Coordinates of C-alpha atoms in Angstrom, one line a residue:
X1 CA 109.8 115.8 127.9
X2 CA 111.7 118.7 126.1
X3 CA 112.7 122.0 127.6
X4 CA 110.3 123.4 125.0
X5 CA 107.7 121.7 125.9
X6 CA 108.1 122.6 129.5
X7 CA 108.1 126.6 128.6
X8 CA 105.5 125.9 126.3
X9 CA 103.0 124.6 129.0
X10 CA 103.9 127.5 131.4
X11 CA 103.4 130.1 128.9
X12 CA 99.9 128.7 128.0
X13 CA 99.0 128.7 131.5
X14 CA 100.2 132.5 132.2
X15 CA 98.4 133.6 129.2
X16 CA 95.0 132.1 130.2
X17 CA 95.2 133.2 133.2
X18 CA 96.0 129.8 135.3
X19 CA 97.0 130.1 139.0
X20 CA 100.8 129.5 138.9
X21 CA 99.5 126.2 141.2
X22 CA 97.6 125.0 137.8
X23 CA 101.1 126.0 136.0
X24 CA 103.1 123.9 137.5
X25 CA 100.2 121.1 138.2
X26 CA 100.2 121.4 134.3
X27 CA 104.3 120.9 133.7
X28 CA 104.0 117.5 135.7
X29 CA 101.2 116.1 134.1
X30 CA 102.6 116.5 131.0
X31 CA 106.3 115.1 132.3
X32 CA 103.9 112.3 134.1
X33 CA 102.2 111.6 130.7
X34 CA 105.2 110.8 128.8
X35 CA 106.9 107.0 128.8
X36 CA 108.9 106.6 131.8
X37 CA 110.8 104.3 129.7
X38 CA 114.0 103.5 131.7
X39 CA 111.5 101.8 133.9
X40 CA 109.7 100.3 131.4
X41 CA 106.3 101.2 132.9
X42 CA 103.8 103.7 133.2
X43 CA 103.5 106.0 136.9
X44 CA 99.6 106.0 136.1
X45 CA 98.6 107.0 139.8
X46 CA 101.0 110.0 139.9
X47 CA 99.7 111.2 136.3
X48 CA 96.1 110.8 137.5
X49 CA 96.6 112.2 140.4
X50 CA 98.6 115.5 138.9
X51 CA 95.6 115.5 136.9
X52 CA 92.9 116.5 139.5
X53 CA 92.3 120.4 138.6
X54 CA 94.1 121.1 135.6
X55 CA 92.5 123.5 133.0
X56 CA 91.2 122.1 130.0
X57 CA 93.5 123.9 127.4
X58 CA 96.7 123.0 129.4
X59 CA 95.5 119.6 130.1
X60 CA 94.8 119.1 126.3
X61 CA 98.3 119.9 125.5
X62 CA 99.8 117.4 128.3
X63 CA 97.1 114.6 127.2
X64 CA 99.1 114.9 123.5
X65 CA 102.3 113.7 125.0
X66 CA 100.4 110.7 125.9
X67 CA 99.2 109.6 122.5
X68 CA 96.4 109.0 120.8
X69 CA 96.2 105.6 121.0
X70 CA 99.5 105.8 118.9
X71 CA 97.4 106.4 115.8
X72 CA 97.3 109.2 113.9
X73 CA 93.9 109.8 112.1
X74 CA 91.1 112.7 111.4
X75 CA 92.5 114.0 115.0
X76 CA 90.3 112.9 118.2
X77 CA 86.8 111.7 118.8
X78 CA 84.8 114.2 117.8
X79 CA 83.2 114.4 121.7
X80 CA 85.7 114.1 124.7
X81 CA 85.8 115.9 128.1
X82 CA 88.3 118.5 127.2
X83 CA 86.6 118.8 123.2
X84 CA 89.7 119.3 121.4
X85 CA 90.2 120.7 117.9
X86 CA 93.1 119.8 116.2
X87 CA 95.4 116.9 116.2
X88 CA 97.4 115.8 118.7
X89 CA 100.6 114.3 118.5
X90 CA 101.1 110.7 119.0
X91 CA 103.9 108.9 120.6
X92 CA 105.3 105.6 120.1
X93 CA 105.4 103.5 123.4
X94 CA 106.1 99.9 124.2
X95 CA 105.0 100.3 128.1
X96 CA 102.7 98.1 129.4
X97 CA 100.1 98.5 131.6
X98 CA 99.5 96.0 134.9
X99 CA 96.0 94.7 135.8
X100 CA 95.5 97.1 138.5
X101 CA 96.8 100.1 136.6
X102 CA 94.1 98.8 133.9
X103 CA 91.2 98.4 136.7
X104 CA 92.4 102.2 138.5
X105 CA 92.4 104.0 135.2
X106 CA 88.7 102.1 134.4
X107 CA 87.3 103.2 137.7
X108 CA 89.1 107.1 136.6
X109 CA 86.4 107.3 133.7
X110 CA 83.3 108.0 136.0
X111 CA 85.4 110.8 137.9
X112 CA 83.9 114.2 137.6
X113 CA 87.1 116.1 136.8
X114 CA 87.6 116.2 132.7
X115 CA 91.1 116.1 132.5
X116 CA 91.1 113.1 134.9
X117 CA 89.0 111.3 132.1
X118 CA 91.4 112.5 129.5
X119 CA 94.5 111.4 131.1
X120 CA 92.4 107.9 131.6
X121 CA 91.0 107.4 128.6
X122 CA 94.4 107.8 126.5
X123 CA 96.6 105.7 128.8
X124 CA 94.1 102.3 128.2
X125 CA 95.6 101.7 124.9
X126 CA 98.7 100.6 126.7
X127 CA 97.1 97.5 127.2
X128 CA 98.6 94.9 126.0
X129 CA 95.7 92.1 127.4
X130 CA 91.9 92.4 127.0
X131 CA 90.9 93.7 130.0
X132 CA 90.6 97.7 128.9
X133 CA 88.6 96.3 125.8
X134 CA 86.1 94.4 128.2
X135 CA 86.1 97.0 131.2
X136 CA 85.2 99.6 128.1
X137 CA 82.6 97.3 126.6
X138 CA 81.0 97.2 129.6
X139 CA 80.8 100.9 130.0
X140 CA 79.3 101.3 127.2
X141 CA 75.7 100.0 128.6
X142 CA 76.5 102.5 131.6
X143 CA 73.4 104.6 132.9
X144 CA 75.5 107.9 132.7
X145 CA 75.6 108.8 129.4
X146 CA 78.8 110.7 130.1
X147 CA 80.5 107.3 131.0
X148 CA 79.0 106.0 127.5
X149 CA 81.0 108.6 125.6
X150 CA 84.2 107.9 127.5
X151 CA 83.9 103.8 126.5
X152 CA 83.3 104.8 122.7
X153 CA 86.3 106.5 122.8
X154 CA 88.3 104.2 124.5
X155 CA 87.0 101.8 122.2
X156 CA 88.3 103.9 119.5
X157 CA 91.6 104.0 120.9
X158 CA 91.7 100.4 121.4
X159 CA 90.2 99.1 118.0
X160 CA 89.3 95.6 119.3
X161 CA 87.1 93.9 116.6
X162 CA 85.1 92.5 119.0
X163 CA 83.4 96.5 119.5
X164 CA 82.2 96.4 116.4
X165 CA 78.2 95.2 117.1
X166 CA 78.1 96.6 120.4
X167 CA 79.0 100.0 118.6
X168 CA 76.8 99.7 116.3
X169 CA 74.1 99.3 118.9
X170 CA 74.6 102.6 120.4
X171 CA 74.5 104.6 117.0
X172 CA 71.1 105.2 118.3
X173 CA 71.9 106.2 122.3
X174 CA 70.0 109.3 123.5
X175 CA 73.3 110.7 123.8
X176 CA 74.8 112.8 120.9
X177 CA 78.6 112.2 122.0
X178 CA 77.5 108.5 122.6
X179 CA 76.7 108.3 118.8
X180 CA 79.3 110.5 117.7
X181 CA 82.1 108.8 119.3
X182 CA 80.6 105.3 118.5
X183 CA 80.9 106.5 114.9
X184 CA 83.9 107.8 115.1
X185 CA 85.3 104.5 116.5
X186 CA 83.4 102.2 114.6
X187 CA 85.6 104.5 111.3
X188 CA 88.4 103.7 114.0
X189 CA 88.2 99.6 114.0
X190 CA 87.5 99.9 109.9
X191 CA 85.3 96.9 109.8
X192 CA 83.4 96.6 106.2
X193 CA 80.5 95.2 108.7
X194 CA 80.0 98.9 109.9
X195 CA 79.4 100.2 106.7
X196 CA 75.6 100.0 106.6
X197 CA 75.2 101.5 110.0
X198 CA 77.1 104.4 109.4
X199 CA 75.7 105.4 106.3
X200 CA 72.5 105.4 108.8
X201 CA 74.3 107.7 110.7
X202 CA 74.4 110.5 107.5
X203 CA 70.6 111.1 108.4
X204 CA 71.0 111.9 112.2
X205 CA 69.4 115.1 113.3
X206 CA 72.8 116.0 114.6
X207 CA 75.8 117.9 112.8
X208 CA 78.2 116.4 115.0
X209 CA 77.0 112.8 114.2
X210 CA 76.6 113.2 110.7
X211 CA 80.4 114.7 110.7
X212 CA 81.4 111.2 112.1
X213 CA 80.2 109.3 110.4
X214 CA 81.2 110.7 107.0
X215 CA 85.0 111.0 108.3
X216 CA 84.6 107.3 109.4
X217 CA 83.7 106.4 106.0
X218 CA 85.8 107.9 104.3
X219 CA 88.9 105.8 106.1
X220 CA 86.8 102.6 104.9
X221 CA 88.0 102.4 101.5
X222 CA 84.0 101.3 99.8
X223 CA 83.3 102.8 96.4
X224 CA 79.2 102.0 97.6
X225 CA 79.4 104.8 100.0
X226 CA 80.0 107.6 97.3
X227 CA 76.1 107.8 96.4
X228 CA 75.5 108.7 100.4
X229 CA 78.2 111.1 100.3
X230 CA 77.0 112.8 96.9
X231 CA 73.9 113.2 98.9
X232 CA 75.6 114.9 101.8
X233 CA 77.6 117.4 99.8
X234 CA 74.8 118.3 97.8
X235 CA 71.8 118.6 100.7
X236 CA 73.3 118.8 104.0
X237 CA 72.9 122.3 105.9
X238 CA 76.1 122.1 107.7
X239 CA 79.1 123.3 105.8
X240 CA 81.3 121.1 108.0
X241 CA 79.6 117.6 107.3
X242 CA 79.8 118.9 103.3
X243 CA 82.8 119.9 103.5
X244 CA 84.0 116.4 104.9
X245 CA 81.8 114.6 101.8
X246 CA 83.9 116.0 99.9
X247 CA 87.2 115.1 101.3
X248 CA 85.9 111.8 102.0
X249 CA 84.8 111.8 98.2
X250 CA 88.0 112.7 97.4
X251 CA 89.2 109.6 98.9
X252 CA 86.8 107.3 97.7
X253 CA 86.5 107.2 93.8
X254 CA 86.3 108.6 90.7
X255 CA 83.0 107.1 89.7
X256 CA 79.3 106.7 90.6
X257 CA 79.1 110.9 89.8
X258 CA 82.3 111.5 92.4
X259 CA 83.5 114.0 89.9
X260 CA 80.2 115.7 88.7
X261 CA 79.4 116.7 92.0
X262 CA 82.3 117.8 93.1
X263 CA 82.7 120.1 89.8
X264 CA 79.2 121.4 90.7
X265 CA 79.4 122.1 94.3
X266 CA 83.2 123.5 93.4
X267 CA 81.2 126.7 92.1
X268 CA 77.8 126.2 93.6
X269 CA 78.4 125.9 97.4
X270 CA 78.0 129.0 99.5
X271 CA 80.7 128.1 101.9
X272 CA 84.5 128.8 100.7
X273 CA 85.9 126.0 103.1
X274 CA 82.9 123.0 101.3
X275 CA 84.1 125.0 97.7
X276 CA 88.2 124.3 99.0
X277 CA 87.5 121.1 99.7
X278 CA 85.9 120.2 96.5
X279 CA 89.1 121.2 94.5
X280 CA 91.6 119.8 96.7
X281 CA 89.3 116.3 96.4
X282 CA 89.5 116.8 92.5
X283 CA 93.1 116.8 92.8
X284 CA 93.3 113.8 95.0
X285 CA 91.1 111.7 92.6
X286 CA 93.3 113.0 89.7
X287 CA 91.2 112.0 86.9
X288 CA 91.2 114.5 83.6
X289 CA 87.4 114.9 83.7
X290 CA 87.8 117.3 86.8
X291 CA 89.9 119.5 84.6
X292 CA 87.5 122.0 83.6
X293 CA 85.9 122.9 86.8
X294 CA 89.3 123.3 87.9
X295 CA 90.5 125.6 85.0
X296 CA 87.4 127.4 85.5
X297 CA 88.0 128.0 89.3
X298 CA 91.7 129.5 88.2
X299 CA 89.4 132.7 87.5
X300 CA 87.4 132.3 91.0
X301 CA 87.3 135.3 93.4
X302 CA 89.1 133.6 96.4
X303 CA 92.3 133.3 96.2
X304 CA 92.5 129.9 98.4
X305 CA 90.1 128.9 95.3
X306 CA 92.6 129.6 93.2
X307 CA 95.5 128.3 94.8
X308 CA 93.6 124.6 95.4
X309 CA 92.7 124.3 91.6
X310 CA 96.1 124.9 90.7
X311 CA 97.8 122.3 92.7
X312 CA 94.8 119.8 91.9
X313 CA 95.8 120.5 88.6
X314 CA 99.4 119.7 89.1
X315 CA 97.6 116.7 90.7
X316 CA 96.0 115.4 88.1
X317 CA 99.5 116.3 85.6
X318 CA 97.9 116.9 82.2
X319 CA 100.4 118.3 80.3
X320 CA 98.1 120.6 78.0
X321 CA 97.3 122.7 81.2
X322 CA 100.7 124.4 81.1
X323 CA 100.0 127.1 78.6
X324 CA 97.0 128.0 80.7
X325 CA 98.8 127.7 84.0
X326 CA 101.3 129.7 82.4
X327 CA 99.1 132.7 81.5
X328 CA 98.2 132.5 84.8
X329 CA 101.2 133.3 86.6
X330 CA 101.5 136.7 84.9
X331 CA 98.3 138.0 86.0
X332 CA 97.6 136.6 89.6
X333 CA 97.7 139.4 92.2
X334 CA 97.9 136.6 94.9
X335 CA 101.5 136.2 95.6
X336 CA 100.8 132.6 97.1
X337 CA 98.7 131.6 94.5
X338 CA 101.3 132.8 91.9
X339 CA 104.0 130.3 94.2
X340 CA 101.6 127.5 93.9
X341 CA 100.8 127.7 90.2
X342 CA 104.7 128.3 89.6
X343 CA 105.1 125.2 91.7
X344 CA 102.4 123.0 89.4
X345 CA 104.2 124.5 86.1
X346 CA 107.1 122.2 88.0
X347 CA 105.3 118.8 87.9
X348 CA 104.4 118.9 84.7
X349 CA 106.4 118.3 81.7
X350 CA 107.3 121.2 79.4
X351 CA 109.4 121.1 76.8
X352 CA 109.8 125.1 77.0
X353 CA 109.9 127.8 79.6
X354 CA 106.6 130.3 78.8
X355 CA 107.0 133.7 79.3
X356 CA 105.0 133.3 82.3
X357 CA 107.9 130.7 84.6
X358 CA 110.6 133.5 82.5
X359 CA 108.9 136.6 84.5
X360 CA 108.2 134.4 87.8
X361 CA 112.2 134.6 88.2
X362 CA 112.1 138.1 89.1
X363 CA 109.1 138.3 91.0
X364 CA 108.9 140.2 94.3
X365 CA 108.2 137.7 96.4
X366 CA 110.8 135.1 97.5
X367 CA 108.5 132.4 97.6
X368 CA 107.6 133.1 93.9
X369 CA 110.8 133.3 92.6
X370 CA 112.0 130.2 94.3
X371 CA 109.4 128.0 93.2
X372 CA 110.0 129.5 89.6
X373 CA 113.5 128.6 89.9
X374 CA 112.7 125.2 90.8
X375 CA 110.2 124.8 88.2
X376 CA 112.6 125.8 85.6
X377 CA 115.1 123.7 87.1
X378 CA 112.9 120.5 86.4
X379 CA 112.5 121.3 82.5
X380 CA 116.7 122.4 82.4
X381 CA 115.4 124.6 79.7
X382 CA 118.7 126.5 78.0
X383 CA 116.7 129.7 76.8
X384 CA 116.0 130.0 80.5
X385 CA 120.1 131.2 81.2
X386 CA 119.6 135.0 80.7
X387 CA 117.2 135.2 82.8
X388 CA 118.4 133.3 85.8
X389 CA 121.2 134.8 86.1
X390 CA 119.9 138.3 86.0
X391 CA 117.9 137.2 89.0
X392 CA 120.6 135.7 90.8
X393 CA 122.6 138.8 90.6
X394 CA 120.1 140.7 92.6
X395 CA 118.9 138.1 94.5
X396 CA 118.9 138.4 98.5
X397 CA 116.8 135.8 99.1
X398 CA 119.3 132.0 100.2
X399 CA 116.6 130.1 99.4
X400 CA 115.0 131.3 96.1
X401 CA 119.0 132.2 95.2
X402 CA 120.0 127.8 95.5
X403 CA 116.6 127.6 93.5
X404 CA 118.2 129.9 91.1
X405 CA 121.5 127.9 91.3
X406 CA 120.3 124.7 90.5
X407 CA 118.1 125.6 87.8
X408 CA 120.8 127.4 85.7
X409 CA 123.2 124.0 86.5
X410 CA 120.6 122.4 85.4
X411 CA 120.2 124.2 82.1
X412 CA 123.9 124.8 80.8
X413 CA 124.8 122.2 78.2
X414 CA 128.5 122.1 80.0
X415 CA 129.2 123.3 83.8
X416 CA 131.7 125.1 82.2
X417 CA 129.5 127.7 81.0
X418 CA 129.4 129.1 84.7
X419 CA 132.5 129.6 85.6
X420 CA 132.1 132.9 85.7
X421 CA 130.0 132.8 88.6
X422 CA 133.2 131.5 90.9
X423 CA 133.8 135.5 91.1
X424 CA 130.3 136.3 92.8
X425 CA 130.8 137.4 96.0
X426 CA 128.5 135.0 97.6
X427 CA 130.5 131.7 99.0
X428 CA 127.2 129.6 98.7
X429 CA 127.3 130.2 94.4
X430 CA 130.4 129.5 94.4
X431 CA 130.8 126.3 96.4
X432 CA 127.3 124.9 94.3
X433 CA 128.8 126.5 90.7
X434 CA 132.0 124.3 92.2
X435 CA 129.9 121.2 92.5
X436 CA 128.4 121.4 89.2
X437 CA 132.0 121.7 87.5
X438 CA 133.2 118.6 89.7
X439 CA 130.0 117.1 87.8
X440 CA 127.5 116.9 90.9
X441 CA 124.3 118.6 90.2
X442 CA 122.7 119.8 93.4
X443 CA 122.0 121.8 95.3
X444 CA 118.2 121.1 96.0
X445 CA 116.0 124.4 97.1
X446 CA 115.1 124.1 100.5
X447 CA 112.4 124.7 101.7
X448 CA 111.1 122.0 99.0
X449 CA 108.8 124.0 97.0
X450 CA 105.3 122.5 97.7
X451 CA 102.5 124.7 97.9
X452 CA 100.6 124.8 102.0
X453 CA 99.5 121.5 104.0
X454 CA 96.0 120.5 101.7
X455 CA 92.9 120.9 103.7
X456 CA 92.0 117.8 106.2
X457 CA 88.4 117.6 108.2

């Protein structure tokens, strides 16, 4: 485990309040949770034992250096002791696990302490045999429903095929986390045999459930789940479970009305986050019909609106759009949105600069102008020179100035035309204008210009 890491967990602990005890209780899960791989095996006793106590929000953090079951999808079961809400980080790992570590960490799931159950839930998966699958089948007929949940979860984390009916079964437990996890494992295992029982799940009287099962079936790749998912987006009460249609939607297809409802609810829903979605799923299915709704939604109030349609655009790359993306550019208040729609003017093809890109250049963000650069830079449009260069001369910005760079190399007809630029008095122009004359083109912007992570349920 990394220094970082180690300050990291301390600091988390100080600024929830956490006895210093719990601090450093904290530091050695997390060290106990990692691979001990110069022994080739895990210390499971000393990490469950360091476990006993710790506080939920530093135990979370310490079960991430774990893994989650060295798979990295839609984050964790939707119900767990510790209910997390983001994505841990996985690790790869090629301990494994003895029969008695197996049968310790088993017994470890009925313990009344959560982070106990966390720490022995996510260690199973190092099983290399079949006896965490079968001691996690069998808890999953347990009388205490709490001991249900932790077996669909494990079960999730182990993916044996074998789960799949047994799962299935308990899609109607008492227990909401019983069915939520179930769902979520049963999206997990990614067996087409599932499919029908977890379009059941879409009608469940609870959110959570529903939210399962929609992620799950979105992972399973079946065009004959979009008519259930249609249904969600368009009737379901919580924004999260229509929000998730759509991005499973947008995974799905492009048929069976994908696109018509996702146009509709891309204006219609009341939720901004479902209305995000929407676009970011037209992108993602890239077919032209979505083009409208999305041209349309350039004009919406919210700027994240904005911002999603013009990278779906980008996404779906019809080359007519530019003019309008162009126009765009000069009137967007929204200095990220102008960066994104600066960046889509980049994918597609132009065979000319608009006046919009030209302007972008000398905007007063960095961002903006970098992204313009590089946009320009893709097209190596000649009647683009005058203006580069008036940028780069004030430019203060390293980033949006080796944007700037490139694009004009990119644009000369003969290196030669900037040799004028080995007198600027900034050594990074001159080493890249020295490049270009040697007859290499780079250098690339960096950051690379792409607009913020897409939305993900």
């Amino acid at each position: 485990m990394s220094r970082s890491l180690l300050v990291l967990l301390v600091g988390l602990s100080v600024s929830q309040g956490t006895p210093a005890k719990h601090a450093a209780v904290a530091v050695h899960v997390a060290v106990r949770a990692a691979p001990v791989r110069a022994r080739g095996v895990l210390d499971v006793r000393a990490t469950i034992a360091a476990a006993h106590g710790v506080a939920a929000p530093i135990c979370q953090y310490a079960a991430g250096a774990i893994r989650n079951g060295n798979w990295q999808w839609s984050g964790d079961a939707p119900v767990t002791p510790l209910n997390p809400s983001g994505v841990t980080t996985a690790s790869d790992g090629d301990e494994a696990l003895s029969t008695v570590d197996v049968a310790f960490l088993l017994d470890s799931l009925a313990s009344h302490d959560g982070c106990v159950r966390e720490m022995a839930v996510r260690l199973l998966p190092f099983d290399e045999g079949e006896t965490a699958a079968a001691g996690l089948l069998q808890r999953l007929t347990a009388a205490d429903s709490s001991l249900r949940e932790m077996a669909a979860f494990g079960l999730g984390l182990v993916a044996p095929e074998r789960a799949v009916e047994p799962l299935m079964r308990v899609l109607r437990d008492a227990s909401v986390g019983v069915r939520a996890d179930a769902a979520w494992a049963l999206g997990r295992i990614g067996s087409g045999s599932a499919l029908r029982a977890l379009l059941g799940t879409f009608d469940d009287p609870a959110p959570v459930v529903r939210l399962s099962g929609v992620v799950a079936v979105g992972h399973m790749d079946s065009a004959a789940a979009v008519p259930a998912l249609i249904k969600r987006l368009r009737i379901d009460e919580s924004p999260a479970v229509r929000r998730t249609a759509a991005w499973a939607l947008g995974q799905l297809g492009e048929d069976h009305g994908a696109i018509a409802a996702l146009s509709e609810a891309l204006h219609g829903d009341k939720d901004i986050d479902v209305r995000e979605m929407c676009g970011w799923a037209l992108g993602e299915i890239g077919n032209k019909d979505g083009t409208p709704s999305l041209l349309a939604a350039l004009r919406d109030p919210s700027p994240r609106i904005r911002e999603t349609s013009a990278w779906a655009l980008a996404e779906i790359g019809d080359d007519a759009n530019g003019a309008t993306l162009d126009r765009m550019l000069v009137t967007e208040h929204d200095s990220r949105v102008r960066a994104t729609l600066a960046w889509a003017l980049g994918q597609l093809d132009a065979t000319a600069t608009g006046p919009g890109l030209l302007a972008a250049v000398s905007d007063s963000s960095a961002g903006v102008r970098m992204r313009a650069a590089w946009a320009i830079s893709q097209h190596g449009d000649k009647a683009a020179i005058p203006a580069l260069r008036t940028a780069l001369a004030r430019e203060k910005d390293s980033d949006a100035a080796r944007a700037e760079i490139r694009a004009l190399i990119h644009s000369v007809d003969d290196p030669s035309e900037l040799a004028s630029l080995l007198e600027s008095k900034d050594a990074s122009v001159r080493v890249a204008v020295t490049r270009a004359l040697a007859g290499r083109r780079g250098p690339d912007p960096w950051p690379w210009p792409n607009p913020r992570p897409r939305p993900f349920p």
